[in-house]
Amino acid sequence: MTWGVVFFPGSNCDRDCVHVLRSVVGQHVEEVWHEDRSLDGIDALVLPGGFSYGDYLRSGAIAATAPVMSAVRELAARGAPVLGICNGFQILAEAGLLSGTLLPNVSLRFRCHPAWVRVESDRTPFTAGLRHGTVLRMPVAHGEGAYFATPAEVAALEAAGRVVFRYCDSLGRVTPQANPNGSVAGIAGVASDAGNVVGLMPHPERASEALLGSTDGRRLFESVVGALVGAG
């Protein structure tokens, strides 16, 4: 299968994602420029972390209007797996492809450290290979990662199984202390209604090799490969 990784001006995790997908997971990867207008031939897509367009206005706000985003919408509408990591999550939320918004951390400080998240839903291609309740260790690195949605929106997400990841401690307990940014309900990642578009703040590409201290993130990418091969 062929993955695409979108390069925006200011992205800084793009080549990390390409490396993991190409050299660790063994996938064919196309590097996609933010001005590209076609994603023909792409089976799954990653919007990586970073500071797209300097994060001027709001994080991800300018990137959400980039020329490539029309093709991202079309790809998502066709049901292809689309993953937004950190800034990529912010872009998908700004583009309206995911519910909610990402606010500044309640501490107003940039947080960069390992975090634990619990898999809350296995109805996405990125978690189809993981059991509900699985605890993963992946680092966070952001200043605007506090997920916010209204109580009604959160209730709708929960009811539809669209809360995909929730911050927790190493034993899977959701506590205020385990929440690094003040996200509502400890939400670390959500999915689209169809389940194929997922955004999360922790970085799976930074937890995909033993050298990095965790291989838990690699399981998300391998899950997609397994889901698409199984579907084929």
PDB file of C-alpha atoms in Angstrom:
ATOM      1  CA  MET A   1       0.000   0.000   0.000  1.00  0.00           C
ATOM      2  CA  THR A   2       1.063   3.596  -0.535  1.00  0.00           C
ATOM      3  CA  TRP A   3       1.118   6.185   2.236  1.00  0.00           C
ATOM      4  CA  GLY A   4       1.279   9.914   1.743  1.00  0.00           C
ATOM      5  CA  VAL A   5       2.881  12.332   4.213  1.00  0.00           C
ATOM      6  CA  VAL A   6       1.987  15.999   3.731  1.00  0.00           C
ATOM      7  CA  PHE A   7       4.773  18.572   3.998  1.00  0.00           C
ATOM      8  CA  PHE A   8       3.592  22.032   5.090  1.00  0.00           C
ATOM      9  CA  PRO A   9       5.976  24.968   5.557  1.00  0.00           C
ATOM     10  CA  GLY A  10       6.900  24.698   9.231  1.00  0.00           C
ATOM     11  CA  SER A  11       6.191  20.985   9.614  1.00  0.00           C
ATOM     12  CA  ASN A  12       9.021  19.353  11.559  1.00  0.00           C
ATOM     13  CA  CYS A  13       7.858  15.779  12.003  1.00  0.00           C
ATOM     14  CA  ASP A  14       7.271  15.040   8.326  1.00  0.00           C
ATOM     15  CA  ARG A  15      10.537  13.233   7.694  1.00  0.00           C
ATOM     16  CA  ASP A  16      10.175  11.322  10.986  1.00  0.00           C
ATOM     17  CA  CYS A  17       6.850   9.955   9.718  1.00  0.00           C
ATOM     18  CA  VAL A  18       8.351   9.089   6.337  1.00  0.00           C
ATOM     19  CA  HIS A  19      11.213   7.260   8.067  1.00  0.00           C
ATOM     20  CA  VAL A  20       8.925   5.208  10.305  1.00  0.00           C
ATOM     21  CA  LEU A  21       6.522   4.261   7.541  1.00  0.00           C
ATOM     22  CA  ARG A  22       9.240   3.513   4.987  1.00  0.00           C
ATOM     23  CA  SER A  23      12.065   2.028   7.054  1.00  0.00           C
ATOM     24  CA  VAL A  24      10.324   0.637  10.148  1.00  0.00           C
ATOM     25  CA  VAL A  25       6.894  -0.455   8.889  1.00  0.00           C
ATOM     26  CA  GLY A  26       8.109  -1.223   5.361  1.00  0.00           C
ATOM     27  CA  GLN A  27       5.581   0.801   3.395  1.00  0.00           C
ATOM     28  CA  HIS A  28       5.825   2.729   0.135  1.00  0.00           C
ATOM     29  CA  VAL A  29       5.629   6.440   0.922  1.00  0.00           C
ATOM     30  CA  GLU A  30       4.947   9.448  -1.289  1.00  0.00           C
ATOM     31  CA  GLU A  31       5.982  12.869   0.006  1.00  0.00           C
ATOM     32  CA  VAL A  32       3.091  15.295  -0.631  1.00  0.00           C
ATOM     33  CA  TRP A  33       3.697  19.046  -0.950  1.00  0.00           C
ATOM     34  CA  HIS A  34       1.164  21.421   0.583  1.00  0.00           C
ATOM     35  CA  GLU A  35       0.449  22.935  -2.821  1.00  0.00           C
ATOM     36  CA  ASP A  36      -0.342  19.580  -4.440  1.00  0.00           C
ATOM     37  CA  ARG A  37      -3.930  19.208  -5.561  1.00  0.00           C
ATOM     38  CA  SER A  38      -4.157  15.453  -6.121  1.00  0.00           C
ATOM     39  CA  LEU A  39      -3.717  12.442  -3.858  1.00  0.00           C
ATOM     40  CA  ASP A  40      -4.325   9.881  -6.593  1.00  0.00           C
ATOM     41  CA  GLY A  41      -2.621   6.602  -5.743  1.00  0.00           C
ATOM     42  CA  ILE A  42      -2.513   7.314  -2.012  1.00  0.00           C
ATOM     43  CA  ASP A  43      -4.117   4.640   0.203  1.00  0.00           C
ATOM     44  CA  ALA A  44      -3.521   6.273   3.604  1.00  0.00           C
ATOM     45  CA  LEU A  45      -2.347   9.730   4.639  1.00  0.00           C
ATOM     46  CA  VAL A  46      -0.531  11.405   7.539  1.00  0.00           C
ATOM     47  CA  LEU A  47      -0.641  15.096   8.429  1.00  0.00           C
ATOM     48  CA  PRO A  48       2.437  15.394  10.663  1.00  0.00           C
ATOM     49  CA  GLY A  49       3.304  17.558  13.635  1.00  0.00           C
ATOM     50  CA  GLY A  50       5.135  20.850  13.610  1.00  0.00           C
ATOM     51  CA  PHE A  51       4.250  24.487  13.278  1.00  0.00           C
ATOM     52  CA  SER A  52       2.622  24.778   9.871  1.00  0.00           C
ATOM     53  CA  TYR A  53       2.922  28.300   8.452  1.00  0.00           C
ATOM     54  CA  GLY A  54       4.398  29.317  11.806  1.00  0.00           C
ATOM     55  CA  ASP A  55       1.043  28.607  13.471  1.00  0.00           C
ATOM     56  CA  TYR A  56       0.084  32.207  12.808  1.00  0.00           C
ATOM     57  CA  LEU A  57      -3.571  33.150  13.553  1.00  0.00           C
ATOM     58  CA  ARG A  58      -4.169  29.846  15.368  1.00  0.00           C
ATOM     59  CA  SER A  59      -2.389  26.511  15.248  1.00  0.00           C
ATOM     60  CA  GLY A  60      -3.334  24.816  11.991  1.00  0.00           C
ATOM     61  CA  ALA A  61      -5.652  27.610  10.844  1.00  0.00           C
ATOM     62  CA  ILE A  62      -3.685  28.596   7.746  1.00  0.00           C
ATOM     63  CA  ALA A  63      -2.754  25.032   6.804  1.00  0.00           C
ATOM     64  CA  ALA A  64      -6.443  24.147   6.873  1.00  0.00           C
ATOM     65  CA  THR A  65      -6.856  26.354   3.791  1.00  0.00           C
ATOM     66  CA  ALA A  66      -3.814  25.009   1.889  1.00  0.00           C
ATOM     67  CA  PRO A  67      -4.426  23.750  -1.671  1.00  0.00           C
ATOM     68  CA  VAL A  68      -3.789  20.131  -0.665  1.00  0.00           C
ATOM     69  CA  MET A  69      -6.674  20.160   1.797  1.00  0.00           C
ATOM     70  CA  SER A  70      -9.290  19.836  -0.952  1.00  0.00           C
ATOM     71  CA  ALA A  71      -7.644  16.575  -1.952  1.00  0.00           C
ATOM     72  CA  VAL A  72      -7.457  15.538   1.719  1.00  0.00           C
ATOM     73  CA  ARG A  73     -11.212  16.076   2.011  1.00  0.00           C
ATOM     74  CA  GLU A  74     -11.811  13.963  -1.097  1.00  0.00           C
ATOM     75  CA  LEU A  75      -9.544  11.195   0.185  1.00  0.00           C
ATOM     76  CA  ALA A  76     -11.288  11.198   3.565  1.00  0.00           C
ATOM     77  CA  ALA A  77     -14.690  11.111   1.874  1.00  0.00           C
ATOM     78  CA  ARG A  78     -13.587   8.003  -0.023  1.00  0.00           C
ATOM     79  CA  GLY A  79     -12.955   6.304   3.322  1.00  0.00           C
ATOM     80  CA  ALA A  80      -9.148   6.239   3.233  1.00  0.00           C
ATOM     81  CA  PRO A  81      -7.363   6.324   6.614  1.00  0.00           C
ATOM     82  CA  VAL A  82      -6.190   9.862   7.457  1.00  0.00           C
ATOM     83  CA  LEU A  83      -4.145  10.524  10.596  1.00  0.00           C
ATOM     84  CA  GLY A  84      -3.406  13.970  12.038  1.00  0.00           C
ATOM     85  CA  ILE A  85      -0.610  14.019  14.599  1.00  0.00           C
ATOM     86  CA  CYS A  86      -0.345  17.045  16.932  1.00  0.00           C
ATOM     87  CA  ASN A  87      -0.287  19.962  14.472  1.00  0.00           C
ATOM     88  CA  GLY A  88      -1.934  17.612  11.995  1.00  0.00           C
ATOM     89  CA  PHE A  89      -4.753  17.095  14.517  1.00  0.00           C
ATOM     90  CA  GLN A  90      -5.082  20.864  14.843  1.00  0.00           C
ATOM     91  CA  ILE A  91      -5.260  21.183  11.044  1.00  0.00           C
ATOM     92  CA  LEU A  92      -7.985  18.530  10.739  1.00  0.00           C
ATOM     93  CA  ALA A  93     -10.009  20.248  13.473  1.00  0.00           C
ATOM     94  CA  GLU A  94      -9.573  23.668  11.833  1.00  0.00           C
ATOM     95  CA  ALA A  95     -10.629  22.147   8.508  1.00  0.00           C
ATOM     96  CA  GLY A  96     -13.794  20.732  10.071  1.00  0.00           C
ATOM     97  CA  LEU A  97     -12.803  17.144   9.338  1.00  0.00           C
ATOM     98  CA  LEU A  98     -12.787  16.428  13.072  1.00  0.00           C
ATOM     99  CA  SER A  99     -14.968  17.780  15.855  1.00  0.00           C
ATOM    100  CA  GLY A 100     -13.696  20.104  18.561  1.00  0.00           C
ATOM    101  CA  THR A 101     -10.761  22.458  18.807  1.00  0.00           C
ATOM    102  CA  LEU A 102      -7.320  22.517  20.418  1.00  0.00           C
ATOM    103  CA  LEU A 103      -6.764  25.287  22.960  1.00  0.00           C
ATOM    104  CA  PRO A 104      -3.574  26.418  24.724  1.00  0.00           C
ATOM    105  CA  ASN A 105      -2.509  24.079  27.514  1.00  0.00           C
ATOM    106  CA  VAL A 106      -4.068  25.102  30.820  1.00  0.00           C
ATOM    107  CA  SER A 107      -0.559  25.571  32.226  1.00  0.00           C
ATOM    108  CA  LEU A 108       0.210  27.955  29.337  1.00  0.00           C
ATOM    109  CA  ARG A 109       3.482  26.059  29.051  1.00  0.00           C
ATOM    110  CA  PHE A 110       4.838  23.886  26.259  1.00  0.00           C
ATOM    111  CA  ARG A 111       4.692  20.259  27.414  1.00  0.00           C
ATOM    112  CA  CYS A 112       7.232  17.771  26.060  1.00  0.00           C
ATOM    113  CA  HIS A 113       7.458  14.409  27.833  1.00  0.00           C
ATOM    114  CA  PRO A 114       6.241  10.807  27.623  1.00  0.00           C
ATOM    115  CA  ALA A 115       2.526  10.327  28.240  1.00  0.00           C
ATOM    116  CA  TRP A 116       0.157   7.388  28.549  1.00  0.00           C
ATOM    117  CA  VAL A 117      -3.031   7.044  26.570  1.00  0.00           C
ATOM    118  CA  ARG A 118      -5.756   4.407  26.727  1.00  0.00           C
ATOM    119  CA  VAL A 119      -7.402   3.078  23.578  1.00  0.00           C
ATOM    120  CA  GLU A 120     -11.080   3.929  23.897  1.00  0.00           C
ATOM    121  CA  SER A 121     -12.301   2.730  20.519  1.00  0.00           C
ATOM    122  CA  ASP A 122     -11.193   0.036  18.087  1.00  0.00           C
ATOM    123  CA  ARG A 123     -13.531   1.127  15.299  1.00  0.00           C
ATOM    124  CA  THR A 124     -10.851   3.078  13.435  1.00  0.00           C
ATOM    125  CA  PRO A 125      -8.239   1.579  11.104  1.00  0.00           C
ATOM    126  CA  PHE A 126      -5.542   3.008  13.408  1.00  0.00           C
ATOM    127  CA  THR A 127      -6.841   1.051  16.404  1.00  0.00           C
ATOM    128  CA  ALA A 128      -8.489  -1.931  14.737  1.00  0.00           C
ATOM    129  CA  GLY A 129      -5.503  -4.058  15.695  1.00  0.00           C
ATOM    130  CA  LEU A 130      -5.598  -2.970  19.337  1.00  0.00           C
ATOM    131  CA  ARG A 131      -7.880  -4.056  22.120  1.00  0.00           C
ATOM    132  CA  HIS A 132     -10.158  -1.572  23.817  1.00  0.00           C
ATOM    133  CA  GLY A 133      -8.395  -0.489  26.998  1.00  0.00           C
ATOM    134  CA  THR A 134      -4.871  -1.019  25.668  1.00  0.00           C
ATOM    135  CA  VAL A 135      -2.456   1.449  27.287  1.00  0.00           C
ATOM    136  CA  LEU A 136       0.175   3.023  25.040  1.00  0.00           C
ATOM    137  CA  ARG A 137       3.198   5.177  25.891  1.00  0.00           C
ATOM    138  CA  MET A 138       3.885   7.966  23.426  1.00  0.00           C
ATOM    139  CA  PRO A 139       5.412  11.433  23.912  1.00  0.00           C
ATOM    140  CA  VAL A 140       3.517  14.708  23.764  1.00  0.00           C
ATOM    141  CA  ALA A 141       5.141  17.932  22.537  1.00  0.00           C
ATOM    142  CA  HIS A 142       2.781  20.869  22.246  1.00  0.00           C
ATOM    143  CA  GLY A 143       1.705  24.195  23.632  1.00  0.00           C
ATOM    144  CA  GLU A 144      -1.857  24.078  22.293  1.00  0.00           C
ATOM    145  CA  GLY A 145      -3.166  20.595  22.924  1.00  0.00           C
ATOM    146  CA  ALA A 146      -6.086  21.030  25.279  1.00  0.00           C
ATOM    147  CA  TYR A 147      -8.965  19.370  23.468  1.00  0.00           C
ATOM    148  CA  PHE A 148     -12.220  21.261  23.863  1.00  0.00           C
ATOM    149  CA  ALA A 149     -15.773  20.533  22.810  1.00  0.00           C
ATOM    150  CA  THR A 150     -19.076  21.468  24.372  1.00  0.00           C
ATOM    151  CA  PRO A 151     -20.671  19.002  26.800  1.00  0.00           C
ATOM    152  CA  ALA A 152     -23.234  18.095  24.148  1.00  0.00           C
ATOM    153  CA  GLU A 153     -20.514  17.514  21.570  1.00  0.00           C
ATOM    154  CA  VAL A 154     -18.500  15.373  23.984  1.00  0.00           C
ATOM    155  CA  ALA A 155     -21.589  13.328  24.826  1.00  0.00           C
ATOM    156  CA  ALA A 156     -22.214  12.766  21.116  1.00  0.00           C
ATOM    157  CA  LEU A 157     -18.595  11.721  20.573  1.00  0.00           C
ATOM    158  CA  GLU A 158     -18.737   9.299  23.485  1.00  0.00           C
ATOM    159  CA  ALA A 159     -22.050   7.811  22.353  1.00  0.00           C
ATOM    160  CA  ALA A 160     -20.746   7.257  18.830  1.00  0.00           C
ATOM    161  CA  GLY A 161     -17.466   5.724  19.988  1.00  0.00           C
ATOM    162  CA  ARG A 162     -15.501   8.566  18.423  1.00  0.00           C
ATOM    163  CA  VAL A 163     -13.271   9.229  21.429  1.00  0.00           C
ATOM    164  CA  VAL A 164     -10.304   7.124  20.343  1.00  0.00           C
ATOM    165  CA  PHE A 165      -7.642   7.928  22.972  1.00  0.00           C
ATOM    166  CA  ARG A 166      -7.795   9.255  26.513  1.00  0.00           C
ATOM    167  CA  TYR A 167      -4.876  10.341  28.721  1.00  0.00           C
ATOM    168  CA  CYS A 168      -4.273   7.966  31.606  1.00  0.00           C
ATOM    169  CA  ASP A 169      -1.561   6.765  33.955  1.00  0.00           C
ATOM    170  CA  SER A 170       0.571   3.676  33.336  1.00  0.00           C
ATOM    171  CA  LEU A 171      -2.188   1.468  34.768  1.00  0.00           C
ATOM    172  CA  GLY A 172      -4.857   2.931  32.496  1.00  0.00           C
ATOM    173  CA  ARG A 173      -6.493   5.079  35.153  1.00  0.00           C
ATOM    174  CA  VAL A 174      -7.860   8.390  33.861  1.00  0.00           C
ATOM    175  CA  THR A 175      -6.893  11.032  36.397  1.00  0.00           C
ATOM    176  CA  PRO A 176      -6.391  14.802  36.330  1.00  0.00           C
ATOM    177  CA  GLN A 177      -2.700  14.215  37.073  1.00  0.00           C
ATOM    178  CA  ALA A 178      -2.345  12.116  33.905  1.00  0.00           C
ATOM    179  CA  ASN A 179      -3.868  14.839  31.727  1.00  0.00           C
ATOM    180  CA  PRO A 180      -0.920  16.937  30.453  1.00  0.00           C
ATOM    181  CA  ASN A 181      -2.858  19.834  28.976  1.00  0.00           C
ATOM    182  CA  GLY A 182      -6.310  20.079  30.532  1.00  0.00           C
ATOM    183  CA  SER A 183      -8.197  18.366  27.730  1.00  0.00           C
ATOM    184  CA  VAL A 184     -11.892  18.002  28.426  1.00  0.00           C
ATOM    185  CA  ALA A 185     -12.697  14.471  29.651  1.00  0.00           C
ATOM    186  CA  GLY A 186      -9.003  13.625  29.224  1.00  0.00           C
ATOM    187  CA  ILE A 187      -9.498  13.287  25.473  1.00  0.00           C
ATOM    188  CA  ALA A 188      -6.236  12.777  23.576  1.00  0.00           C
ATOM    189  CA  GLY A 189      -7.671  11.763  20.209  1.00  0.00           C
ATOM    190  CA  VAL A 190     -10.943  11.618  18.311  1.00  0.00           C
ATOM    191  CA  ALA A 191     -12.262  10.173  15.063  1.00  0.00           C
ATOM    192  CA  SER A 192     -14.615  11.288  12.337  1.00  0.00           C
ATOM    193  CA  ASP A 193     -18.122   9.895  12.179  1.00  0.00           C
ATOM    194  CA  ALA A 194     -17.011   7.296   9.642  1.00  0.00           C
ATOM    195  CA  GLY A 195     -13.999   6.449  11.790  1.00  0.00           C
ATOM    196  CA  ASN A 196     -11.371   6.704   9.045  1.00  0.00           C
ATOM    197  CA  VAL A 197     -10.107  10.188  10.020  1.00  0.00           C
ATOM    198  CA  VAL A 198      -8.281  10.271  13.366  1.00  0.00           C
ATOM    199  CA  GLY A 199      -6.435  13.036  15.177  1.00  0.00           C
ATOM    200  CA  LEU A 200      -4.312  12.713  18.301  1.00  0.00           C
ATOM    201  CA  MET A 201      -1.882  14.941  20.157  1.00  0.00           C
ATOM    202  CA  PRO A 202       0.757  12.352  21.216  1.00  0.00           C
ATOM    203  CA  HIS A 203       3.368  11.410  18.617  1.00  0.00           C
ATOM    204  CA  PRO A 204       3.259   7.729  17.524  1.00  0.00           C
ATOM    205  CA  GLU A 205       6.187   8.270  15.126  1.00  0.00           C
ATOM    206  CA  ARG A 206       8.368   9.172  18.115  1.00  0.00           C
ATOM    207  CA  ALA A 207       7.485   5.874  19.779  1.00  0.00           C
ATOM    208  CA  SER A 208       8.074   3.471  16.925  1.00  0.00           C
ATOM    209  CA  GLU A 209      11.582   2.154  17.600  1.00  0.00           C
ATOM    210  CA  ALA A 210      13.145   0.599  20.709  1.00  0.00           C
ATOM    211  CA  LEU A 211      15.920   3.185  20.492  1.00  0.00           C
ATOM    212  CA  LEU A 212      13.296   5.834  21.277  1.00  0.00           C
ATOM    213  CA  GLY A 213      12.112   4.078  24.440  1.00  0.00           C
ATOM    214  CA  SER A 214       8.775   2.767  23.151  1.00  0.00           C
ATOM    215  CA  THR A 215       7.423   0.942  20.123  1.00  0.00           C
ATOM    216  CA  ASP A 216       3.776   1.489  21.055  1.00  0.00           C
ATOM    217  CA  GLY A 217       3.235   4.130  18.364  1.00  0.00           C
ATOM    218  CA  ARG A 218       4.253   1.741  15.605  1.00  0.00           C
ATOM    219  CA  ARG A 219       1.173  -0.342  16.441  1.00  0.00           C
ATOM    220  CA  LEU A 220      -1.084   2.390  15.023  1.00  0.00           C
ATOM    221  CA  PHE A 221       0.597   2.269  11.621  1.00  0.00           C
ATOM    222  CA  GLU A 222       0.728  -1.533  11.630  1.00  0.00           C
ATOM    223  CA  SER A 223      -2.961  -1.581  12.526  1.00  0.00           C
ATOM    224  CA  VAL A 224      -3.805   0.318   9.347  1.00  0.00           C
ATOM    225  CA  VAL A 225      -1.747  -2.056   7.230  1.00  0.00           C
ATOM    226  CA  GLY A 226      -3.514  -5.008   8.803  1.00  0.00           C
ATOM    227  CA  ALA A 227      -6.937  -3.405   8.364  1.00  0.00           C
ATOM    228  CA  LEU A 228      -6.410  -2.569   4.687  1.00  0.00           C
ATOM    229  CA  VAL A 229      -4.831  -5.912   3.824  1.00  0.00           C
ATOM    230  CA  GLY A 230      -7.694  -7.666   5.577  1.00  0.00           C
ATOM    231  CA  ALA A 231     -10.234  -5.552   3.706  1.00  0.00           C
ATOM    232  CA  GLY A 232      -8.544  -6.341   0.404  1.00  0.00           C
TER     233      GLY A 232
END
